[in-house]
PDB file of C-alpha atoms in Angstrom:
ATOM      1  CA  MET A   1       0.093 -72.285  40.119  1.00 52.00           C
ATOM      2  CA  SER A   2       1.032 -73.858  36.824  1.00 70.00           C
ATOM      3  CA  LYS A   3       0.647 -71.849  33.656  1.00 83.00           C
ATOM      4  CA  GLN A   4      -1.173 -73.272  30.676  1.00 91.00           C
ATOM      5  CA  GLU A   5      -1.743 -72.020  27.158  1.00 92.00           C
ATOM      6  CA  TRP A   6      -5.417 -71.172  26.782  1.00 90.00           C
ATOM      7  CA  ALA A   7      -5.058 -70.152  23.130  1.00 92.00           C
ATOM      8  CA  LYS A   8      -2.168 -69.167  20.909  1.00 95.00           C
ATOM      9  CA  GLY A   9      -0.383 -66.319  22.651  1.00 96.00           C
ATOM     10  CA  LEU A  10      -2.638 -66.484  25.733  1.00 97.00           C
ATOM     11  CA  GLU A  11      -1.570 -68.107  29.000  1.00 97.00           C
ATOM     12  CA  ILE A  12      -3.661 -68.594  32.125  1.00 97.00           C
ATOM     13  CA  GLN A  13      -3.083 -69.797  35.671  1.00 97.00           C
ATOM     14  CA  GLY A  14      -5.358 -70.129  38.676  1.00 96.00           C
ATOM     15  CA  ILE A  15      -8.585 -69.484  36.737  1.00 96.00           C
ATOM     16  CA  GLU A  16     -11.001 -71.511  34.643  1.00 93.00           C
ATOM     17  CA  PRO A  17     -12.199 -69.510  31.612  1.00 93.00           C
ATOM     18  CA  PRO A  18     -14.426 -68.330  30.213  1.00 92.00           C
ATOM     19  CA  LEU A  19     -15.112 -65.763  32.929  1.00 97.00           C
ATOM     20  CA  SER A  20     -17.794 -63.077  32.697  1.00 97.00           C
ATOM     21  CA  LEU A  21     -17.017 -59.363  32.579  1.00 97.00           C
ATOM     22  CA  HIS A  22     -20.200 -58.805  34.557  1.00 96.00           C
ATOM     23  CA  GLN A  23     -18.620 -60.354  37.669  1.00 96.00           C
ATOM     24  CA  TYR A  24     -16.187 -57.408  37.794  1.00 98.00           C
ATOM     25  CA  LYS A  25     -16.883 -53.780  38.722  1.00 98.00           C
ATOM     26  CA  LEU A  26     -13.584 -51.941  38.132  1.00 98.00           C
ATOM     27  CA  ILE A  27     -10.657 -52.298  35.726  1.00 98.00           C
ATOM     28  CA  ALA A  28      -7.297 -50.574  36.265  1.00 98.00           C
ATOM     29  CA  PHE A  29      -4.869 -49.982  33.409  1.00 98.00           C
ATOM     30  CA  ASP A  30      -1.218 -49.060  33.275  1.00 98.00           C
ATOM     31  CA  MET A  31      -0.493 -46.608  30.439  1.00 98.00           C
ATOM     32  CA  ASP A  32       2.996 -46.923  28.945  1.00 97.00           C
ATOM     33  CA  SER A  33       3.423 -50.095  26.862  1.00 97.00           C
ATOM     34  CA  THR A  34      -0.084 -51.113  27.955  1.00 98.00           C
ATOM     35  CA  LEU A  35      -2.824 -48.659  26.930  1.00 98.00           C
ATOM     36  CA  VAL A  36      -0.342 -46.946  24.606  1.00 98.00           C
ATOM     37  CA  THR A  37       2.411 -48.589  22.576  1.00 97.00           C
ATOM     38  CA  SER A  38       5.298 -46.389  23.709  1.00 95.00           C
ATOM     39  CA  GLU A  39       7.119 -45.402  26.896  1.00 93.00           C
ATOM     40  CA  CYS A  40       6.351 -41.684  26.973  1.00 96.00           C
ATOM     41  CA  VAL A  41       9.355 -40.742  29.099  1.00 93.00           C
ATOM     42  CA  ASP A  42      11.668 -42.404  26.559  1.00 93.00           C
ATOM     43  CA  GLU A  43      10.019 -40.546  23.685  1.00 94.00           C
ATOM     44  CA  ILE A  44      10.358 -37.199  25.468  1.00 95.00           C
ATOM     45  CA  ALA A  45      14.036 -37.963  26.054  1.00 94.00           C
ATOM     46  CA  ASP A  46      14.483 -38.648  22.345  1.00 92.00           C
ATOM     47  CA  VAL A  47      13.537 -35.023  21.667  1.00 87.00           C
ATOM     48  CA  VAL A  48      16.641 -33.888  23.552  1.00 87.00           C
ATOM     49  CA  GLY A  49      18.904 -36.693  22.325  1.00 93.00           C
ATOM     50  CA  LYS A  50      18.880 -38.653  25.584  1.00 93.00           C
ATOM     51  CA  LYS A  51      16.642 -41.587  24.668  1.00 93.00           C
ATOM     52  CA  ALA A  52      19.281 -44.306  25.062  1.00 93.00           C
ATOM     53  CA  GLU A  53      20.258 -43.053  28.510  1.00 92.00           C
ATOM     54  CA  VAL A  54      16.672 -42.736  29.738  1.00 93.00           C
ATOM     55  CA  ALA A  55      15.464 -45.957  28.071  1.00 90.00           C
ATOM     56  CA  ALA A  56      18.187 -47.944  29.845  1.00 91.00           C
ATOM     57  CA  ILE A  57      16.909 -46.698  33.219  1.00 91.00           C
ATOM     58  CA  THR A  58      13.289 -47.365  32.177  1.00 87.00           C
ATOM     59  CA  GLU A  59      14.080 -50.947  31.148  1.00 87.00           C
ATOM     60  CA  ALA A  60      16.017 -51.651  34.357  1.00 87.00           C
ATOM     61  CA  ALA A  61      13.093 -50.320  36.410  1.00 84.00           C
ATOM     62  CA  MET A  62      10.477 -52.332  34.485  1.00 82.00           C
ATOM     63  CA  GLN A  63      12.548 -55.508  34.738  1.00 84.00           C
ATOM     64  CA  GLY A  64      12.916 -54.942  38.474  1.00 82.00           C
ATOM     65  CA  VAL A  65      16.698 -54.577  38.263  1.00 84.00           C
ATOM     66  CA  ILE A  66      16.351 -51.085  39.753  1.00 82.00           C
ATOM     67  CA  THR A  67      14.123 -51.681  42.767  1.00 82.00           C
ATOM     68  CA  ASP A  68      13.671 -48.048  43.831  1.00 88.00           C
ATOM     69  CA  TYR A  69      11.195 -46.923  41.187  1.00 89.00           C
ATOM     70  CA  LYS A  70      10.868 -43.416  42.613  1.00 94.00           C
ATOM     71  CA  GLU A  71      14.591 -42.802  42.374  1.00 91.00           C
ATOM     72  CA  SER A  72      14.728 -44.236  38.850  1.00 91.00           C
ATOM     73  CA  LEU A  73      11.948 -41.875  37.778  1.00 94.00           C
ATOM     74  CA  ARG A  74      13.627 -38.874  39.386  1.00 95.00           C
ATOM     75  CA  GLN A  75      16.813 -39.734  37.463  1.00 93.00           C
ATOM     76  CA  ARG A  76      14.922 -39.909  34.178  1.00 94.00           C
ATOM     77  CA  VAL A  77      12.937 -36.727  34.762  1.00 96.00           C
ATOM     78  CA  ALA A  78      16.132 -34.837  35.630  1.00 95.00           C
ATOM     79  CA  LEU A  79      17.386 -35.666  32.139  1.00 94.00           C
ATOM     80  CA  LEU A  80      14.287 -34.009  30.651  1.00 96.00           C
ATOM     81  CA  LYS A  81      15.191 -30.551  31.955  1.00 95.00           C
ATOM     82  CA  GLY A  82      14.775 -27.966  29.208  1.00 95.00           C
ATOM     83  CA  VAL A  83      12.095 -29.811  27.221  1.00 96.00           C
ATOM     84  CA  THR A  84       9.280 -27.408  26.304  1.00 97.00           C
ATOM     85  CA  LEU A  85       5.552 -28.016  26.665  1.00 97.00           C
ATOM     86  CA  ALA A  86       5.315 -27.542  22.912  1.00 97.00           C
ATOM     87  CA  GLN A  87       7.723 -30.457  22.493  1.00 96.00           C
ATOM     88  CA  LEU A  88       5.570 -32.575  24.832  1.00 97.00           C
ATOM     89  CA  GLU A  89       2.583 -31.790  22.622  1.00 97.00           C
ATOM     90  CA  GLN A  90       4.610 -32.889  19.614  1.00 95.00           C
ATOM     91  CA  VAL A  91       5.544 -36.156  21.350  1.00 96.00           C
ATOM     92  CA  TYR A  92       1.879 -36.837  22.135  1.00 97.00           C
ATOM     93  CA  ASN A  93       0.697 -36.048  18.614  1.00 96.00           C
ATOM     94  CA  GLU A  94       3.435 -37.911  16.765  1.00 96.00           C
ATOM     95  CA  ARG A  95       4.566 -40.743  19.017  1.00 95.00           C
ATOM     96  CA  VAL A  96       1.794 -41.769  21.401  1.00 97.00           C
ATOM     97  CA  GLN A  97      -0.553 -44.304  19.843  1.00 98.00           C
ATOM     98  CA  LEU A  98      -3.240 -46.382  21.498  1.00 98.00           C
ATOM     99  CA  THR A  99      -2.381 -50.049  21.725  1.00 98.00           C
ATOM    100  CA  PRO A 100      -4.329 -52.246  19.286  1.00 98.00           C
ATOM    101  CA  GLY A 101      -7.474 -53.473  21.000  1.00 98.00           C
ATOM    102  CA  ALA A 102      -7.381 -50.791  23.722  1.00 98.00           C
ATOM    103  CA  GLU A 103     -10.537 -49.029  22.589  1.00 98.00           C
ATOM    104  CA  SER A 104     -12.399 -52.312  22.072  1.00 98.00           C
ATOM    105  CA  LEU A 105     -11.519 -53.595  25.531  1.00 98.00           C
ATOM    106  CA  VAL A 106     -12.354 -50.319  27.273  1.00 98.00           C
ATOM    107  CA  GLN A 107     -15.685 -50.047  25.455  1.00 98.00           C
ATOM    108  CA  ALA A 108     -16.579 -53.647  26.333  1.00 98.00           C
ATOM    109  CA  CYS A 109     -15.803 -52.965  29.991  1.00 98.00           C
ATOM    110  CA  GLN A 110     -17.872 -49.779  29.952  1.00 98.00           C
ATOM    111  CA  LYS A 111     -20.752 -51.630  28.301  1.00 98.00           C
ATOM    112  CA  ALA A 112     -20.593 -54.240  31.073  1.00 98.00           C
ATOM    113  CA  GLY A 113     -20.819 -51.463  33.672  1.00 98.00           C
ATOM    114  CA  LEU A 114     -17.220 -51.478  34.911  1.00 98.00           C
ATOM    115  CA  LYS A 115     -15.607 -48.282  36.169  1.00 98.00           C
ATOM    116  CA  THR A 116     -12.247 -47.566  34.531  1.00 98.00           C
ATOM    117  CA  VAL A 117      -9.076 -46.132  36.030  1.00 98.00           C
ATOM    118  CA  LEU A 118      -5.674 -45.307  34.563  1.00 98.00           C
ATOM    119  CA  VAL A 119      -2.825 -45.606  37.091  1.00 98.00           C
ATOM    120  CA  SER A 120       0.546 -44.695  35.655  1.00 98.00           C
ATOM    121  CA  GLY A 121       4.119 -44.021  36.629  1.00 96.00           C
ATOM    122  CA  GLY A 122       4.004 -41.663  33.643  1.00 96.00           C
ATOM    123  CA  PHE A 123       2.839 -38.085  33.487  1.00 98.00           C
ATOM    124  CA  THR A 124      -0.451 -36.202  33.697  1.00 98.00           C
ATOM    125  CA  PHE A 125       0.349 -34.419  30.426  1.00 98.00           C
ATOM    126  CA  PHE A 126      -0.275 -37.740  28.656  1.00 98.00           C
ATOM    127  CA  THR A 127      -2.669 -39.538  31.027  1.00 98.00           C
ATOM    128  CA  ASP A 128      -5.132 -36.622  30.946  1.00 98.00           C
ATOM    129  CA  ARG A 129      -5.289 -36.883  27.158  1.00 98.00           C
ATOM    130  CA  ILE A 130      -5.589 -40.687  27.110  1.00 98.00           C
ATOM    131  CA  ARG A 131      -8.242 -40.558  29.832  1.00 98.00           C
ATOM    132  CA  ALA A 132     -10.276 -38.094  27.752  1.00 98.00           C
ATOM    133  CA  LYS A 133      -9.759 -40.026  24.525  1.00 98.00           C
ATOM    134  CA  LEU A 134     -10.991 -43.306  26.022  1.00 98.00           C
ATOM    135  CA  GLN A 135     -13.542 -41.644  28.353  1.00 98.00           C
ATOM    136  CA  LEU A 136     -12.007 -43.311  31.404  1.00 98.00           C
ATOM    137  CA  ASP A 137     -13.500 -42.497  34.805  1.00 98.00           C
ATOM    138  CA  PHE A 138     -10.356 -41.829  36.850  1.00 98.00           C
ATOM    139  CA  SER A 139      -6.591 -41.436  36.538  1.00 98.00           C
ATOM    140  CA  ARG A 140      -3.532 -41.040  38.727  1.00 98.00           C
ATOM    141  CA  SER A 141      -0.035 -40.221  37.519  1.00 98.00           C
ATOM    142  CA  ASN A 142       2.903 -37.878  38.043  1.00 98.00           C
ATOM    143  CA  LEU A 143       2.969 -34.124  37.488  1.00 98.00           C
ATOM    144  CA  LEU A 144       5.973 -32.678  35.661  1.00 98.00           C
ATOM    145  CA  GLU A 145       7.074 -29.300  36.989  1.00 98.00           C
ATOM    146  CA  ALA A 146       7.311 -26.581  34.352  1.00 98.00           C
ATOM    147  CA  LYS A 147       8.236 -22.920  34.528  1.00 98.00           C
ATOM    148  CA  ASP A 148       7.614 -20.519  31.653  1.00 98.00           C
ATOM    149  CA  GLY A 149       6.637 -23.459  29.433  1.00 97.00           C
ATOM    150  CA  VAL A 150       9.850 -25.410  30.079  1.00 98.00           C
ATOM    151  CA  LEU A 151      10.397 -28.554  32.191  1.00 98.00           C
ATOM    152  CA  THR A 152      12.568 -28.010  35.260  1.00 98.00           C
ATOM    153  CA  GLY A 153      13.690 -31.627  35.553  1.00 97.00           C
ATOM    154  CA  ARG A 154      11.557 -32.166  38.644  1.00 98.00           C
ATOM    155  CA  MET A 155       8.070 -33.386  39.537  1.00 98.00           C
ATOM    156  CA  THR A 156       5.471 -31.583  41.646  1.00 97.00           C
ATOM    157  CA  ASP A 157       3.950 -33.174  44.746  1.00 97.00           C
ATOM    158  CA  GLN A 158       0.196 -33.728  44.556  1.00 98.00           C
ATOM    159  CA  SER A 159      -2.499 -33.977  47.231  1.00 97.00           C
ATOM    160  CA  TRP A 160      -2.105 -37.763  47.461  1.00 97.00           C
ATOM    161  CA  GLY A 161       1.714 -37.836  47.563  1.00 96.00           C
ATOM    162  CA  ASP A 162       4.875 -37.377  45.539  1.00 95.00           C
ATOM    163  CA  ILE A 163       5.290 -40.148  42.949  1.00 97.00           C
ATOM    164  CA  CYS A 164       2.897 -42.770  41.570  1.00 98.00           C
ATOM    165  CA  ASP A 165       5.014 -45.907  41.929  1.00 96.00           C
ATOM    166  CA  GLY A 166       3.923 -49.524  42.372  1.00 96.00           C
ATOM    167  CA  ASP A 167       2.772 -49.035  45.964  1.00 97.00           C
ATOM    168  CA  GLU A 168       0.794 -45.930  45.015  1.00 98.00           C
ATOM    169  CA  LYS A 169      -0.850 -47.749  42.100  1.00 98.00           C
ATOM    170  CA  ARG A 170      -1.996 -50.461  44.505  1.00 98.00           C
ATOM    171  CA  ARG A 171      -3.195 -47.922  47.068  1.00 98.00           C
ATOM    172  CA  ALA A 172      -5.073 -45.868  44.475  1.00 98.00           C
ATOM    173  CA  VAL A 173      -6.880 -48.889  43.041  1.00 98.00           C
ATOM    174  CA  LEU A 174      -7.826 -50.333  46.433  1.00 98.00           C
ATOM    175  CA  ASP A 175      -8.917 -46.945  47.807  1.00 98.00           C
ATOM    176  CA  LEU A 176     -11.063 -46.309  44.752  1.00 98.00           C
ATOM    177  CA  ALA A 177     -12.634 -49.748  45.024  1.00 98.00           C
ATOM    178  CA  SER A 178     -13.331 -49.194  48.722  1.00 98.00           C
ATOM    179  CA  LEU A 179     -14.972 -45.809  48.090  1.00 98.00           C
ATOM    180  CA  MET A 180     -17.300 -47.408  45.536  1.00 98.00           C
ATOM    181  CA  GLY A 181     -18.082 -50.447  47.655  1.00 98.00           C
ATOM    182  CA  ILE A 182     -16.247 -52.795  45.302  1.00 98.00           C
ATOM    183  CA  ASP A 183     -14.527 -55.897  46.649  1.00 98.00           C
ATOM    184  CA  PRO A 184     -10.894 -56.276  45.452  1.00 98.00           C
ATOM    185  CA  GLN A 185     -11.899 -59.630  43.962  1.00 98.00           C
ATOM    186  CA  GLN A 186     -14.188 -57.688  41.590  1.00 98.00           C
ATOM    187  CA  VAL A 187     -11.243 -55.686  40.216  1.00 98.00           C
ATOM    188  CA  ILE A 188      -9.119 -56.365  37.109  1.00 99.00           C
ATOM    189  CA  ALA A 189      -5.594 -54.905  36.820  1.00 99.00           C
ATOM    190  CA  VAL A 190      -3.693 -54.771  33.526  1.00 98.00           C
ATOM    191  CA  GLY A 191       0.009 -53.950  33.227  1.00 98.00           C
ATOM    192  CA  ASP A 192       3.407 -54.892  31.860  1.00 97.00           C
ATOM    193  CA  GLY A 193       6.134 -53.787  34.282  1.00 93.00           C
ATOM    194  CA  SER A 194       7.403 -54.527  37.772  1.00 92.00           C
ATOM    195  CA  ASN A 195       5.665 -51.473  39.221  1.00 93.00           C
ATOM    196  CA  ASP A 196       2.327 -53.041  38.188  1.00 97.00           C
ATOM    197  CA  ILE A 197       2.869 -56.160  40.308  1.00 97.00           C
ATOM    198  CA  PRO A 198       1.604 -54.690  43.631  1.00 98.00           C
ATOM    199  CA  MET A 199      -1.806 -53.766  42.171  1.00 98.00           C
ATOM    200  CA  MET A 200      -1.987 -57.003  40.190  1.00 98.00           C
ATOM    201  CA  GLN A 201      -1.441 -59.084  43.331  1.00 98.00           C
ATOM    202  CA  ALA A 202      -4.120 -57.141  45.239  1.00 98.00           C
ATOM    203  CA  VAL A 203      -7.049 -57.749  42.882  1.00 98.00           C
ATOM    204  CA  GLY A 204      -9.226 -60.573  41.629  1.00 98.00           C
ATOM    205  CA  LEU A 205      -7.914 -60.792  38.078  1.00 98.00           C
ATOM    206  CA  SER A 206      -4.379 -59.813  37.054  1.00 98.00           C
ATOM    207  CA  VAL A 207      -3.490 -59.406  33.374  1.00 98.00           C
ATOM    208  CA  ALA A 208       0.049 -59.158  31.997  1.00 98.00           C
ATOM    209  CA  PHE A 209       0.238 -57.539  28.564  1.00 98.00           C
ATOM    210  CA  HIS A 210       3.354 -58.327  26.500  1.00 98.00           C
ATOM    211  CA  ALA A 211       4.986 -58.195  29.907  1.00 97.00           C
ATOM    212  CA  LYS A 212       8.339 -58.732  31.569  1.00 89.00           C
ATOM    213  CA  PRO A 213       8.908 -62.342  32.791  1.00 92.00           C
ATOM    214  CA  ARG A 214       8.476 -61.562  36.486  1.00 93.00           C
ATOM    215  CA  VAL A 215       5.159 -59.833  35.719  1.00 96.00           C
ATOM    216  CA  LYS A 216       3.868 -62.758  33.657  1.00 96.00           C
ATOM    217  CA  ALA A 217       4.821 -65.086  36.501  1.00 96.00           C
ATOM    218  CA  VAL A 218       2.307 -63.484  38.883  1.00 96.00           C
ATOM    219  CA  ALA A 219      -0.497 -62.831  36.377  1.00 98.00           C
ATOM    220  CA  LYS A 220      -3.581 -65.001  36.027  1.00 98.00           C
ATOM    221  CA  VAL A 221      -3.797 -64.025  32.352  1.00 98.00           C
ATOM    222  CA  ALA A 222      -0.779 -63.305  30.142  1.00 98.00           C
ATOM    223  CA  ILE A 223      -1.401 -61.811  26.705  1.00 98.00           C
ATOM    224  CA  ASN A 224       1.785 -62.587  24.786  1.00 98.00           C
ATOM    225  CA  GLU A 225       0.511 -62.025  21.254  1.00 98.00           C
ATOM    226  CA  GLY A 226      -2.058 -59.657  19.769  1.00 98.00           C
ATOM    227  CA  GLY A 227      -3.906 -56.682  21.234  1.00 98.00           C
ATOM    228  CA  LEU A 228      -5.466 -55.812  24.568  1.00 98.00           C
ATOM    229  CA  ASP A 229      -8.861 -57.009  23.377  1.00 98.00           C
ATOM    230  CA  ARG A 230      -7.592 -60.583  23.559  1.00 98.00           C
ATOM    231  CA  LEU A 231      -8.615 -60.414  27.200  1.00 98.00           C
ATOM    232  CA  LEU A 232     -12.176 -60.701  25.889  1.00 98.00           C
ATOM    233  CA  GLU A 233     -11.390 -64.260  24.810  1.00 96.00           C
ATOM    234  CA  VAL A 234     -10.925 -65.135  28.498  1.00 97.00           C
ATOM    235  CA  VAL A 235     -13.358 -62.698  30.123  1.00 97.00           C
ATOM    236  CA  LYS A 236     -16.436 -62.444  27.928  1.00 93.00           C
ATOM    237  CA  LEU A 237     -19.256 -59.915  27.879  1.00 87.00           C
TER     238      LEU A 237
END
C-alpha cells in the first residue's frame, strides 16, 4: 500500500476517507505516549534518578530494537524497586497529562456507540485512573507488586497471564470483540510503539499516533501532527 498525505500531518493508506465512526463498534487505545503524553515507567524512574537508564530501554523496546518486550519491561520494573506508592501518586498528579484531543476523540466514539478499551504495557496504577477519568469501558495492563507501600521491583501475575505485551494486547482486543459479537473489521486500534503493531494488524482500522517509523508503516492512518482528535477528520461522526 502506498501512503498519501490526506491533510497536513495526516497520512493514509489502504482506505478512502471520509469513513464513518458508526461503522465501528469498538476502539482500543494504547496509553503511554498515546492517551497520555508521557511514558509512565520513565517518569517513575525519574523519581529515583534512573530515568535515563529506563528511558533507553523503553525507546529500544518501542522502536523494536529490543524484540522481547516482556524481558525489557522486567528490566525496567526491577529498576523501580524502592519507589513508594505515594511517589506513584505524585507522578500521576504531576506528570501524567491527557494527550490533546484525547477527551474529544473518546467522547465522539462514545456518542457514536463504540465501546472503549485501554490496553497498555504500562501499569494498573495509572490505567485505572485514566480509565475512570475518560469513562472507558475496559482496560488491561500490568500490576506492579508492592509490599508495605513500596514497589518490590516485580510484577504480579493476573488471571489472564503475566505481562500485557503486544501479543496480549491483540488477544485482549480480539477476545473482547468476540464476546460482544463484534467483527475485527469493526474495531479501531490506536497506538505508537512496536508492541501496538499486533493489535493494529488484527483490526479494521489501525491508527499510528506520533508513532515510530515501523508503526506508521503498517497503519492505515498516521497522525503526525496535532492531537488524537485529528482522527475525526478521517473518521467522522
